[in-house]
Amino acid sequence: MSAAQREVMFVPLAVSIGDGFKFGCGFFMAMVLAALVGFVVLALLFVVTSLLGLNLPITR
């Protein structure tokens, strides 16, 4: 066997808490940012429709 064939390949089989924080925190921040943008868009929709005198059919 040559040295290249004996080279051990490292495969990370364990996930540390730091890895989970990096990936989980990024997904959580993206979700919070998307929720805030959605809330602002919804608020702008209500403001524009009230300025134009349109009634949104949200009541029963």
Short mmCIF file of C-alpha atoms in Angstrom, two decimals:
data_model
loop_
_atom_site.label_atom_id
_atom_site.label_comp_id
_atom_site.label_asym_id
_atom_site.label_seq_id
_atom_site.Cartn_x
_atom_site.Cartn_y
_atom_site.Cartn_z
CA MET A 1 0.00 0.00 0.00
CA SER A 2 1.21 3.44 -0.79
CA ALA A 3 1.03 6.40 1.54
CA ALA A 4 -1.91 7.85 -0.39
CA GLN A 5 -3.95 4.67 0.04
CA ARG A 6 -3.24 4.51 3.78
CA GLU A 7 -4.35 8.10 4.36
CA VAL A 8 -7.24 8.14 6.78
CA MET A 9 -10.21 10.18 5.71
CA PHE A 10 -11.85 12.16 8.51
CA VAL A 11 -15.63 11.97 8.54
CA PRO A 12 -17.30 14.02 11.27
CA LEU A 13 -19.88 11.71 12.79
CA ALA A 14 -20.51 13.79 15.91
CA VAL A 15 -22.23 17.14 16.01
CA SER A 16 -21.26 19.44 18.83
CA ILE A 17 -23.40 21.96 20.64
CA GLY A 18 -21.54 24.77 18.87
CA ASP A 19 -22.47 23.34 15.48
CA GLY A 20 -26.11 23.14 16.50
CA PHE A 21 -26.02 26.72 17.73
CA LYS A 22 -24.47 27.96 14.48
CA PHE A 23 -26.97 26.24 12.22
CA GLY A 24 -29.99 26.49 14.51
CA CYS A 25 -29.39 30.13 15.33
CA GLY A 26 -29.09 31.00 11.65
CA PHE A 27 -32.37 29.28 10.80
CA PHE A 28 -34.09 30.88 13.80
CA MET A 29 -32.83 34.35 12.86
CA ALA A 30 -34.02 33.87 9.27
CA MET A 31 -37.44 32.78 10.52
CA VAL A 32 -37.73 35.78 12.86
CA LEU A 33 -36.63 38.16 10.09
CA ALA A 34 -39.20 36.67 7.68
CA ALA A 35 -41.92 37.02 10.34
CA LEU A 36 -41.01 40.67 10.94
CA VAL A 37 -41.04 41.45 7.21
CA GLY A 38 -44.41 39.70 6.89
CA PHE A 39 -45.78 41.71 9.81
CA VAL A 40 -44.61 45.00 8.25
CA VAL A 41 -46.13 44.07 4.88
CA LEU A 42 -49.43 43.18 6.56
CA ALA A 43 -49.41 46.46 8.50
CA LEU A 44 -48.73 48.41 5.29
CA LEU A 45 -51.61 46.57 3.63
CA PHE A 46 -53.97 47.72 6.39
CA VAL A 47 -52.68 51.31 6.21
CA VAL A 48 -53.02 51.52 2.42
CA THR A 49 -56.51 50.01 2.40
CA SER A 50 -57.66 52.35 5.17
CA LEU A 51 -56.23 55.38 3.33
CA LEU A 52 -57.99 54.34 0.12
CA GLY A 53 -61.26 53.73 1.94
CA LEU A 54 -61.38 50.04 1.09
CA ASN A 55 -62.81 47.61 3.59
CA LEU A 56 -61.01 44.33 4.08
CA PRO A 57 -63.43 41.42 4.56
CA ILE A 58 -61.95 40.23 7.85
CA THR A 59 -65.07 40.45 10.06
CA ARG A 60 -67.75 37.83 10.44
#
